[in-house]
PDB file of C-alpha atoms in Angstrom:
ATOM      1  CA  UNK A   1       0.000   0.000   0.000  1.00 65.00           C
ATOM      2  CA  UNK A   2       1.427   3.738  -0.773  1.00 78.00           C
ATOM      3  CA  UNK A   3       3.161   5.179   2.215  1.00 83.00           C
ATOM      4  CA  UNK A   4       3.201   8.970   3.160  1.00 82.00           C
ATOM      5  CA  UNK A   5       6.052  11.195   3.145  1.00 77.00           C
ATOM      6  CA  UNK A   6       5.243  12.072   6.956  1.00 72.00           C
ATOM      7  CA  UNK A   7       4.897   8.135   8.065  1.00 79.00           C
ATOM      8  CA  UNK A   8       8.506   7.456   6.534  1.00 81.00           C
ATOM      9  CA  UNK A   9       9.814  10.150   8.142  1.00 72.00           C
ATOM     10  CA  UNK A  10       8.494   9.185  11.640  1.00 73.00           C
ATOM     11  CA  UNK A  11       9.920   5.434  10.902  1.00 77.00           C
ATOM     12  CA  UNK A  12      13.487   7.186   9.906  1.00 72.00           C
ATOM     13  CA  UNK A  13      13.287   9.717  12.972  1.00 64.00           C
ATOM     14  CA  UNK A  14      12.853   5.984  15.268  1.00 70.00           C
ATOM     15  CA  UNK A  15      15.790   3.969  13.567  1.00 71.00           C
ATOM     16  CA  UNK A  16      17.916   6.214  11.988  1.00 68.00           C
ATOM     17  CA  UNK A  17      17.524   4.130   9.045  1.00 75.00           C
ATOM     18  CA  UNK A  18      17.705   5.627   5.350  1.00 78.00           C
ATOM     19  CA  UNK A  19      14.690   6.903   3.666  1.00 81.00           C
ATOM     20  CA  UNK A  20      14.259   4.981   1.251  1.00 85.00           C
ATOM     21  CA  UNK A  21      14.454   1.620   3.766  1.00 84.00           C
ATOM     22  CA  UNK A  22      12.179   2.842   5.768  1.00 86.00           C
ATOM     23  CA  UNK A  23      10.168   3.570   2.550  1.00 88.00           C
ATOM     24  CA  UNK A  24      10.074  -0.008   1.560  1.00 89.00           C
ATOM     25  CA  UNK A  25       9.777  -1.791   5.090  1.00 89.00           C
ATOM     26  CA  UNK A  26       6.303   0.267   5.640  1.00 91.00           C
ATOM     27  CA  UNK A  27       4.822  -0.532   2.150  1.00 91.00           C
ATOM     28  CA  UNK A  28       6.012  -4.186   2.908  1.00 91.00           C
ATOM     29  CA  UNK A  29       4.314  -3.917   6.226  1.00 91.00           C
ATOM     30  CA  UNK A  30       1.161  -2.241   4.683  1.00 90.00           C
ATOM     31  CA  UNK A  31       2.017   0.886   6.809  1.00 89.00           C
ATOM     32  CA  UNK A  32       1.840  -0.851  10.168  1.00 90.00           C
ATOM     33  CA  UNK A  33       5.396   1.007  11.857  1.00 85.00           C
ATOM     34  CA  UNK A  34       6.427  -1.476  14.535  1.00 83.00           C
ATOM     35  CA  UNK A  35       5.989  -4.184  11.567  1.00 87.00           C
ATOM     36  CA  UNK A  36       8.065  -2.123   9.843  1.00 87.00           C
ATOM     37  CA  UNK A  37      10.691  -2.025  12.735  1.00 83.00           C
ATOM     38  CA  UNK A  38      10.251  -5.744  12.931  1.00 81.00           C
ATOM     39  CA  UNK A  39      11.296  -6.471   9.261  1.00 85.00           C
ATOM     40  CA  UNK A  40      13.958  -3.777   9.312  1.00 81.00           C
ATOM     41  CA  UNK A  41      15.310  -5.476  12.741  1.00 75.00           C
ATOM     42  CA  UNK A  42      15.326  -8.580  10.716  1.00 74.00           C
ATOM     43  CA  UNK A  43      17.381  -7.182   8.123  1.00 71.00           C
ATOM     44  CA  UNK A  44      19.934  -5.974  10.327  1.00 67.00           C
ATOM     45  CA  UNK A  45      19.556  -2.534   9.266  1.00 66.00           C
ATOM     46  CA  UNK A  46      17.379  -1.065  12.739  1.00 58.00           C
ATOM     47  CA  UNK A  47      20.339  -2.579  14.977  1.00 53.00           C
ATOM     48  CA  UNK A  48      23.189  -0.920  12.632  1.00 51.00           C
ATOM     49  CA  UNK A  49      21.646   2.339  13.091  1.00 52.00           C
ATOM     50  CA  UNK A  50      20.886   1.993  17.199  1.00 54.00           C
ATOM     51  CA  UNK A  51      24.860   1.344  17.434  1.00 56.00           C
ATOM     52  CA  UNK A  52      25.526   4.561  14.764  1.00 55.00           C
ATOM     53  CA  UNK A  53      27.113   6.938  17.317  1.00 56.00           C
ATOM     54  CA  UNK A  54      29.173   4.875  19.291  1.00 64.00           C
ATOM     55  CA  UNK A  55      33.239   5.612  18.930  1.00 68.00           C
ATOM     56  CA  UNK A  56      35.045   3.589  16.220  1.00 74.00           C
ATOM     57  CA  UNK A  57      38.843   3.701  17.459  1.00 83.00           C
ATOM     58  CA  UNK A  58      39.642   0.781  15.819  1.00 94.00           C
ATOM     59  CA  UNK A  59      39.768  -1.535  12.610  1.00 96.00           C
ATOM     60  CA  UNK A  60      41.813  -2.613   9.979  1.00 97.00           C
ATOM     61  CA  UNK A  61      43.700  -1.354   6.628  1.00 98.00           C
ATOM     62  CA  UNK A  62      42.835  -3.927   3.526  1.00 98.00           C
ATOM     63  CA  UNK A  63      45.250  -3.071   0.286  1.00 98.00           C
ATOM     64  CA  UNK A  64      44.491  -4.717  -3.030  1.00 98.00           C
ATOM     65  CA  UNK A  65      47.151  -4.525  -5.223  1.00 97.00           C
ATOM     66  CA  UNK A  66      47.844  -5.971  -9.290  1.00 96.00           C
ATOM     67  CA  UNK A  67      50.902  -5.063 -11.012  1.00 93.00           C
ATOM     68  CA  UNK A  68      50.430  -0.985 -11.351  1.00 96.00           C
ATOM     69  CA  UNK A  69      46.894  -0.425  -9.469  1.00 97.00           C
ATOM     70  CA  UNK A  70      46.101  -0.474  -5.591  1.00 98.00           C
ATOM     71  CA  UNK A  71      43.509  -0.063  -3.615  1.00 98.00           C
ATOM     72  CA  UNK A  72      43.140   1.318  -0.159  1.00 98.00           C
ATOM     73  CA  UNK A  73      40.635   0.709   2.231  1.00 98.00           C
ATOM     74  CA  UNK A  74      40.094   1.909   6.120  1.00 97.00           C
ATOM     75  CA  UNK A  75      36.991  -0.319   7.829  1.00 96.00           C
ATOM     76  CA  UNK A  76      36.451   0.662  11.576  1.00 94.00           C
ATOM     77  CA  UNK A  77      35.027  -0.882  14.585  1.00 93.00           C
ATOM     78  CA  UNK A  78      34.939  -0.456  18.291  1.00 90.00           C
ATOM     79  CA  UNK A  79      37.144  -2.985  19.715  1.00 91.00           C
ATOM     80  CA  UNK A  80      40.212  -5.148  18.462  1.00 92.00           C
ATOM     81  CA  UNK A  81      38.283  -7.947  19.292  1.00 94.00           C
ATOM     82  CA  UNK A  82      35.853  -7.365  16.529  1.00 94.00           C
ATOM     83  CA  UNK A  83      38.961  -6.066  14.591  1.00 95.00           C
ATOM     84  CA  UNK A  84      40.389  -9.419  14.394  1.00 95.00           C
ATOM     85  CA  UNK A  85      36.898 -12.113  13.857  1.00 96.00           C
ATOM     86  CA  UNK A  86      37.142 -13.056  10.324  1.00 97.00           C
ATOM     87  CA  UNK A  87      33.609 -11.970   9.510  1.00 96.00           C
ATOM     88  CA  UNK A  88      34.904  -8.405  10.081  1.00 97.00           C
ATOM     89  CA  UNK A  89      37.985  -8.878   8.041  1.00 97.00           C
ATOM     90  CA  UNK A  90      36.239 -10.941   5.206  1.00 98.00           C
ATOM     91  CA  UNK A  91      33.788  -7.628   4.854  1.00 97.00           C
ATOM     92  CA  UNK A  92      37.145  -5.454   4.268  1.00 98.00           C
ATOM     93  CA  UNK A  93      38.163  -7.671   1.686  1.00 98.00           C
ATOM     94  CA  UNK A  94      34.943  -7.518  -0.372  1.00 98.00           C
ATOM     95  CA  UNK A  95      35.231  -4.366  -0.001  1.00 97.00           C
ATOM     96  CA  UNK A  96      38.227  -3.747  -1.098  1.00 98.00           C
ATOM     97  CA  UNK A  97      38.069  -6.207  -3.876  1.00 98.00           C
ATOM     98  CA  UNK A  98      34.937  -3.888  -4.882  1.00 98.00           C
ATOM     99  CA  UNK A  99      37.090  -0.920  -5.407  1.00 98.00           C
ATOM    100  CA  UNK A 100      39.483  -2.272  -6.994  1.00 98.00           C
ATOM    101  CA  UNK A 101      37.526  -3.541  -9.533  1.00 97.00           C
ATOM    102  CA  UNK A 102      34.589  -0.885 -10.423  1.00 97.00           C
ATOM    103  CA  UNK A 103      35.545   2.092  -8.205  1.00 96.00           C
ATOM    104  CA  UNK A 104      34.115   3.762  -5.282  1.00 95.00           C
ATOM    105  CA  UNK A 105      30.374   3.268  -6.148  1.00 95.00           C
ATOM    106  CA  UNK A 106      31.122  -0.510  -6.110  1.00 96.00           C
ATOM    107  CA  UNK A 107      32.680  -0.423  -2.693  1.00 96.00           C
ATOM    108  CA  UNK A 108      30.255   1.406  -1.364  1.00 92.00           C
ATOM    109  CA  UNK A 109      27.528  -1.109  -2.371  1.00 93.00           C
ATOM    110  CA  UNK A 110      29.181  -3.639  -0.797  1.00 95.00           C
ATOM    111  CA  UNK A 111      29.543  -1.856   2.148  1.00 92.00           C
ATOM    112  CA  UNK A 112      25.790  -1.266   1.743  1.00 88.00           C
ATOM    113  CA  UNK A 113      24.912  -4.886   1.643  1.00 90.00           C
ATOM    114  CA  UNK A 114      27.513  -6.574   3.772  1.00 92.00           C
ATOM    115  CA  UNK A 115      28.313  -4.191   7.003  1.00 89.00           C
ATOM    116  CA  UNK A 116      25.238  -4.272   8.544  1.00 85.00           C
ATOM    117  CA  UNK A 117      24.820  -7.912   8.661  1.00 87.00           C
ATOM    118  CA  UNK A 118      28.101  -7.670  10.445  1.00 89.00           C
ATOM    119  CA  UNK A 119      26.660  -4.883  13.194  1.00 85.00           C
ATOM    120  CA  UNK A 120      24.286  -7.653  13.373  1.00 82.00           C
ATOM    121  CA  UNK A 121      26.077 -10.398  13.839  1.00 87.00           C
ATOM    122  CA  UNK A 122      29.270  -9.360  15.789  1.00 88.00           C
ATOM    123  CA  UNK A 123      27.240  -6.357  17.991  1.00 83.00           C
ATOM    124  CA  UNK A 124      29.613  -3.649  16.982  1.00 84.00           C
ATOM    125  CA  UNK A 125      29.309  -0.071  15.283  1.00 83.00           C
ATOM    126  CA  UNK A 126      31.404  -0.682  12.117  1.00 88.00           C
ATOM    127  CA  UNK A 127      31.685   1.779   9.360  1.00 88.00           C
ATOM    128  CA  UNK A 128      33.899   1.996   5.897  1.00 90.00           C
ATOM    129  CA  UNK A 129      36.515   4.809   6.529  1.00 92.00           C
ATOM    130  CA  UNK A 130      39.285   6.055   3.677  1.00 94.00           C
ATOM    131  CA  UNK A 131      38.800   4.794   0.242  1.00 96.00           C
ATOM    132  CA  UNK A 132      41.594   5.652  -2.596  1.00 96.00           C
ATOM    133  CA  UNK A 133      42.697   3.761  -5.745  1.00 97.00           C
ATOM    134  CA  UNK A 134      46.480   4.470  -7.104  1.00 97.00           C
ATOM    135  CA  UNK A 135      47.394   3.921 -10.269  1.00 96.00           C
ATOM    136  CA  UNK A 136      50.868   4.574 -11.544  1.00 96.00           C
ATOM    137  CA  UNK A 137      53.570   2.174 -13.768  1.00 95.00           C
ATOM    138  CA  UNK A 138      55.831   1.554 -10.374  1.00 97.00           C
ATOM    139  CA  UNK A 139      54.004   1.286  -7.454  1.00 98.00           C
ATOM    140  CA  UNK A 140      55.009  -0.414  -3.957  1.00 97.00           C
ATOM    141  CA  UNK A 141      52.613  -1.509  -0.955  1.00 98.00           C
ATOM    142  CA  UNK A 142      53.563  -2.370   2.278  1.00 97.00           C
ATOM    143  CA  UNK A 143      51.028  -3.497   5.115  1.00 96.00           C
ATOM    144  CA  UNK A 144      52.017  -3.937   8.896  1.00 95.00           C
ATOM    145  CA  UNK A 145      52.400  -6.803  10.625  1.00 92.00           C
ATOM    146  CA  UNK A 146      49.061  -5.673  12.481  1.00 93.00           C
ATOM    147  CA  UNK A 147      46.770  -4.624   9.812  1.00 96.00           C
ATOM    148  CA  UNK A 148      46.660  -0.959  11.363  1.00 96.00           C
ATOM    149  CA  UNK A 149      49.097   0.657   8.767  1.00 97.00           C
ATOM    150  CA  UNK A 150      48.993   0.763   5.329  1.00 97.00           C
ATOM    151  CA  UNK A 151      51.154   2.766   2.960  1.00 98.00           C
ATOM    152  CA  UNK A 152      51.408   3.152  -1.363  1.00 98.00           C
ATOM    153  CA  UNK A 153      53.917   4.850  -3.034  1.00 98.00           C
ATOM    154  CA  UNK A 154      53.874   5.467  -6.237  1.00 98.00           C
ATOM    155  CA  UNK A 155      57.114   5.948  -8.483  1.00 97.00           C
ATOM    156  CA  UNK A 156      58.244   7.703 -11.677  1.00 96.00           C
ATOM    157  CA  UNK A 157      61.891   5.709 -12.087  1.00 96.00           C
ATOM    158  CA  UNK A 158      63.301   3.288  -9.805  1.00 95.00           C
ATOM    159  CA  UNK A 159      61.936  -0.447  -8.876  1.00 97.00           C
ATOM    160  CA  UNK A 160      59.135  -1.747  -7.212  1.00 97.00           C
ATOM    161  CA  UNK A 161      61.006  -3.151  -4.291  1.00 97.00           C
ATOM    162  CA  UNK A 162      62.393   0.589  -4.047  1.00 98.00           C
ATOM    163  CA  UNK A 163      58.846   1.802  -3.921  1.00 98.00           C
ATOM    164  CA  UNK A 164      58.206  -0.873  -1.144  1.00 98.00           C
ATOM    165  CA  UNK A 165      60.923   0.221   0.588  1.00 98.00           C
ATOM    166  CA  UNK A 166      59.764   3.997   1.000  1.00 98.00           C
ATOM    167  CA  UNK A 167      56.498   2.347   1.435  1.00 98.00           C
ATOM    168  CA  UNK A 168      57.974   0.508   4.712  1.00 97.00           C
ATOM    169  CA  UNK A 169      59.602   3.926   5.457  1.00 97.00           C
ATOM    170  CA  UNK A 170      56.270   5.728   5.763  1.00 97.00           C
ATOM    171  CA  UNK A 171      54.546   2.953   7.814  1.00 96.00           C
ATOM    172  CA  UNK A 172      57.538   3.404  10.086  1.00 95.00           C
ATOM    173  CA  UNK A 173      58.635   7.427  10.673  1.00 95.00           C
ATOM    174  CA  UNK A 174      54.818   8.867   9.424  1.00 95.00           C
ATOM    175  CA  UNK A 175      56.303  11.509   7.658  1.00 96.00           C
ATOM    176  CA  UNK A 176      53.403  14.505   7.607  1.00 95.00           C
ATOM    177  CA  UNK A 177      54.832  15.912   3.879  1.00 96.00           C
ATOM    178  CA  UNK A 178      56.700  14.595   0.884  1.00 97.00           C
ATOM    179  CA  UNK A 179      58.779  17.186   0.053  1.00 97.00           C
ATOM    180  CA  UNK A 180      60.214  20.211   2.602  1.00 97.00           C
ATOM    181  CA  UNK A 181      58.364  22.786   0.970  1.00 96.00           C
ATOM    182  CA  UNK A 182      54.981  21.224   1.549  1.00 96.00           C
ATOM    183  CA  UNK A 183      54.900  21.927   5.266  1.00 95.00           C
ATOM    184  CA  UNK A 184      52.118  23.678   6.378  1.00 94.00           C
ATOM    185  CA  UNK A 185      52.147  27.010   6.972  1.00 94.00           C
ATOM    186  CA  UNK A 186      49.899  27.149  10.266  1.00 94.00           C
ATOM    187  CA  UNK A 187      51.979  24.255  11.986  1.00 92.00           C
ATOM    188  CA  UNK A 188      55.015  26.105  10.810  1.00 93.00           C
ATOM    189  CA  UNK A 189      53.964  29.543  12.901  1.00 93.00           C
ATOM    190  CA  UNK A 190      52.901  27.169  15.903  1.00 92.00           C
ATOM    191  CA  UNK A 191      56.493  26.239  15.861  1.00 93.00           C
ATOM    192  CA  UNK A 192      58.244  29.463  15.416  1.00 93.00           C
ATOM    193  CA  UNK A 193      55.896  30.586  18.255  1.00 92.00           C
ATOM    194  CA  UNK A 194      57.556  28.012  20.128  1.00 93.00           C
ATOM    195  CA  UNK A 195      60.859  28.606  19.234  1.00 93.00           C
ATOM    196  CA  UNK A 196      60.554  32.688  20.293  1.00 92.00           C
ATOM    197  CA  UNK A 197      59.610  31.374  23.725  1.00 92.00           C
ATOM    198  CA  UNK A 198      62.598  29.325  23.794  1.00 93.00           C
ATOM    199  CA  UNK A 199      64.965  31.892  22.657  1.00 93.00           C
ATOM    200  CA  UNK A 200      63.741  34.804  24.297  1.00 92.00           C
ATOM    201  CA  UNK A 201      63.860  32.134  27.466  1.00 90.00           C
ATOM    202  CA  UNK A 202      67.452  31.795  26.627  1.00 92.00           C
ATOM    203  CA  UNK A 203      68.572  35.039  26.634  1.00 94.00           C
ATOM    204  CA  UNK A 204      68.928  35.205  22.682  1.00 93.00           C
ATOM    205  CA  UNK A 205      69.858  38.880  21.589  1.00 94.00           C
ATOM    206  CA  UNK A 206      66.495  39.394  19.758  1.00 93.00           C
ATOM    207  CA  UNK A 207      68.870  40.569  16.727  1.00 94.00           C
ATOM    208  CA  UNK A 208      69.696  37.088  15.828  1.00 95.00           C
ATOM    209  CA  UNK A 209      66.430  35.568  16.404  1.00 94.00           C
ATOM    210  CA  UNK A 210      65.656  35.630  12.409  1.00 93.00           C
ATOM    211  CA  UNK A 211      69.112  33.489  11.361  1.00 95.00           C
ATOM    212  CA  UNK A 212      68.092  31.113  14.133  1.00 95.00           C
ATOM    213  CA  UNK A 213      64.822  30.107  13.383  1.00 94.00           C
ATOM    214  CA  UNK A 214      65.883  30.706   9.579  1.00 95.00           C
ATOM    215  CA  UNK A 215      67.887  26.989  10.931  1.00 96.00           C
ATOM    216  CA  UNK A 216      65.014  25.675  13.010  1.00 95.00           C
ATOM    217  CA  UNK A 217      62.903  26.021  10.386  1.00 96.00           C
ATOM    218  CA  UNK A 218      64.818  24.136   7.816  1.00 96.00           C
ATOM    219  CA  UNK A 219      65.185  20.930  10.207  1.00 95.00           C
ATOM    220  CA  UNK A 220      61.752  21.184  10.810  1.00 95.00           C
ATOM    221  CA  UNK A 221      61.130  20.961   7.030  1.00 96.00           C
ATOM    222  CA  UNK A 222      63.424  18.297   6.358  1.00 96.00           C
ATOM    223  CA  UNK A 223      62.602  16.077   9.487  1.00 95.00           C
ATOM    224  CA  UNK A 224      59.271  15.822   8.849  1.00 95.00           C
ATOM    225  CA  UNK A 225      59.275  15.431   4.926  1.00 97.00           C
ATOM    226  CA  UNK A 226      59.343  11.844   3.532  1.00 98.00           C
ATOM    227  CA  UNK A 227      62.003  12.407   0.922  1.00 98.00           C
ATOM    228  CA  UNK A 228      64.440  14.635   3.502  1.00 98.00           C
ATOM    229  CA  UNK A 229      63.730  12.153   6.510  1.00 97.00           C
ATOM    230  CA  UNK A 230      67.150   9.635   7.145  1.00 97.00           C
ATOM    231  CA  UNK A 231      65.981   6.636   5.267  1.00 98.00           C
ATOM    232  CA  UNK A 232      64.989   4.025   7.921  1.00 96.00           C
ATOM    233  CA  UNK A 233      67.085   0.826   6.566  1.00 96.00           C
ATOM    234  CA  UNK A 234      70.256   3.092   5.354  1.00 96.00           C
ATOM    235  CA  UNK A 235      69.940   6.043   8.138  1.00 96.00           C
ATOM    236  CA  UNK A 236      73.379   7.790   6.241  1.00 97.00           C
ATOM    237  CA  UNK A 237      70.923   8.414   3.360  1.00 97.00           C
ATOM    238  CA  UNK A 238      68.209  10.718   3.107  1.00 98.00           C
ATOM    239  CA  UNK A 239      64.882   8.667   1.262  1.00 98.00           C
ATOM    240  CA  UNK A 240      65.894  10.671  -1.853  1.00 98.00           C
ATOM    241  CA  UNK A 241      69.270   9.680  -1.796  1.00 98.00           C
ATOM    242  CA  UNK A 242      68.643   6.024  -2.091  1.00 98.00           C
ATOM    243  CA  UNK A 243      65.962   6.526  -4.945  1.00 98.00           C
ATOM    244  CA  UNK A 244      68.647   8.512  -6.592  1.00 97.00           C
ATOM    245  CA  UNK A 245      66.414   9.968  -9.858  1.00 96.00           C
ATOM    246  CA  UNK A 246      63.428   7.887  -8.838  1.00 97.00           C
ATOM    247  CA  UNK A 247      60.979  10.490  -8.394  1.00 97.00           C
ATOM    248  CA  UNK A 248      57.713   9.936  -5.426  1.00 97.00           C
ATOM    249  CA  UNK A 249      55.095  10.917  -7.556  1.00 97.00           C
ATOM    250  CA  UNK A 250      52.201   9.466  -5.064  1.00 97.00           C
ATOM    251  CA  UNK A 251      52.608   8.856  -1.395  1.00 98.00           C
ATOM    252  CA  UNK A 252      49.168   7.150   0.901  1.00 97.00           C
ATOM    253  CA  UNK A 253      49.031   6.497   4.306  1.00 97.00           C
ATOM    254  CA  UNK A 254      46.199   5.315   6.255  1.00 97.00           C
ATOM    255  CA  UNK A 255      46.178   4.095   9.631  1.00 95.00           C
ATOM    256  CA  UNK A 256      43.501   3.135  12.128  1.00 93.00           C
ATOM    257  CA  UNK A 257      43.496   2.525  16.019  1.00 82.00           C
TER     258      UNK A 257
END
């Protein structure tokens, strides 16, 4: 039977369900609303949406990767426990599977179709975070041991096992930029604000305050820039210096927990 705008939005405002659910489970249930609640409960949808606002501080990274395309991925959940049941992790793999194969509009039906059964069945929020797709003629992927980092880099020169490498790199030291000149500028005047406390704490003549943080600055830049940082395997090379001409032309991190 046809449903009113006002009795949908009544069913939505009580399960926090999407429209067009709520839509269907009324005409299903000939307008009745707590048969409506009933089939959505049944569905796993109503419970997904009474666990909606609860904190997600955890989850897993899932990486697909074929020859020069990857795919990134970022599902959360509330507890490690849930983190680790292989219902949660076979979700992230569909979904990641998804996007690597028709995009973000495939991964997000799957997402659709699949995660709530899991709030159902495991009793946890869980919700798909960071989605990205690389695609580049050299590109290197490296996962942690515990699921919680993943990196891609993406290179124009050099080796895939370099790429790898850098990838490793970034799991390891989380460099915030690529290159020195991409620091931000507002973290940049937190720290000089910083460093005139220090210096004027010192006893600095204020004269030479400029050709000091001129230095601060520049180690700032360089220790927090993936291609300036000491590379983590070689530390007497910078990441640069052990691509040699290789050039970073993509750099992803994602981490969760």
């Amino acid at each position: 039977m046809p449903v009113s705008a006002s009795d949908v939005m009544q069913l939505r405002a009580r399960t926090g369900v999407s429209i067009n659910e709520c839509k269907k489970a009324l005409e299903e249930a000939d307008g009745n609303e707590e048969k409506a609640i009933e089939i959505l409960r049944k569905r796993g949808i109503a419970t997904a949406s009474k666990k909606a606002g609860r904190d997600q501080s955890e989850g897993l990274v899932f990486i697909e990767q074929s020859g020069t395309k990857a795919a990134v991925v970022t599902l959360k959940c509330e507890t490690d426990f849930v983190a680790r049941d292989s219902n949660f992790q076979n979700v992230g793999k569909a979904i990641v599977k998804a996007l690597f194969a028709g995009g973000e509009a495939a991964a997000k039906k799957v997402a659709d179709e699949q995660v709530p059964a899991a709030v159902q069945k495991l009793g946890e929020n869980i919700s798909l975070g960071e989605m990205q797709v690389i695609e580049a003629p050299i590109i290197g992927v490296y996962v942690h041991s515990n699921s919680k980092i993943g990196v891609v880099v993406a290179l124009e020169g050099g080796s895939v096992d370099a790429a790898r490498d850098v990838a490793m790199h970034g799991a390891a030291l989380n460099p915030a930029y690529v290159r020195p000149e991409e620091t931000d500028a507002g973290a940049l005047e937190k720290e000089r604000e910083i460093w005139r406390e220090q210096l004027k704490k010192e006893g600095k003549p204020e004269a030479i305050w400029d050709k000091i943080m001129l230095g601060k600055e520049k180690k700032f830049r360089e220790e927090n820039a993936l291609l300036t940082q000491p590379f983590v395997k070689d530390p007497s090379k910078t990441v640069q210096g052990y691509l040699g001409s290789a050039k970073v032309k993509t750099y992803v991190r994602v981490a969760v927990g």
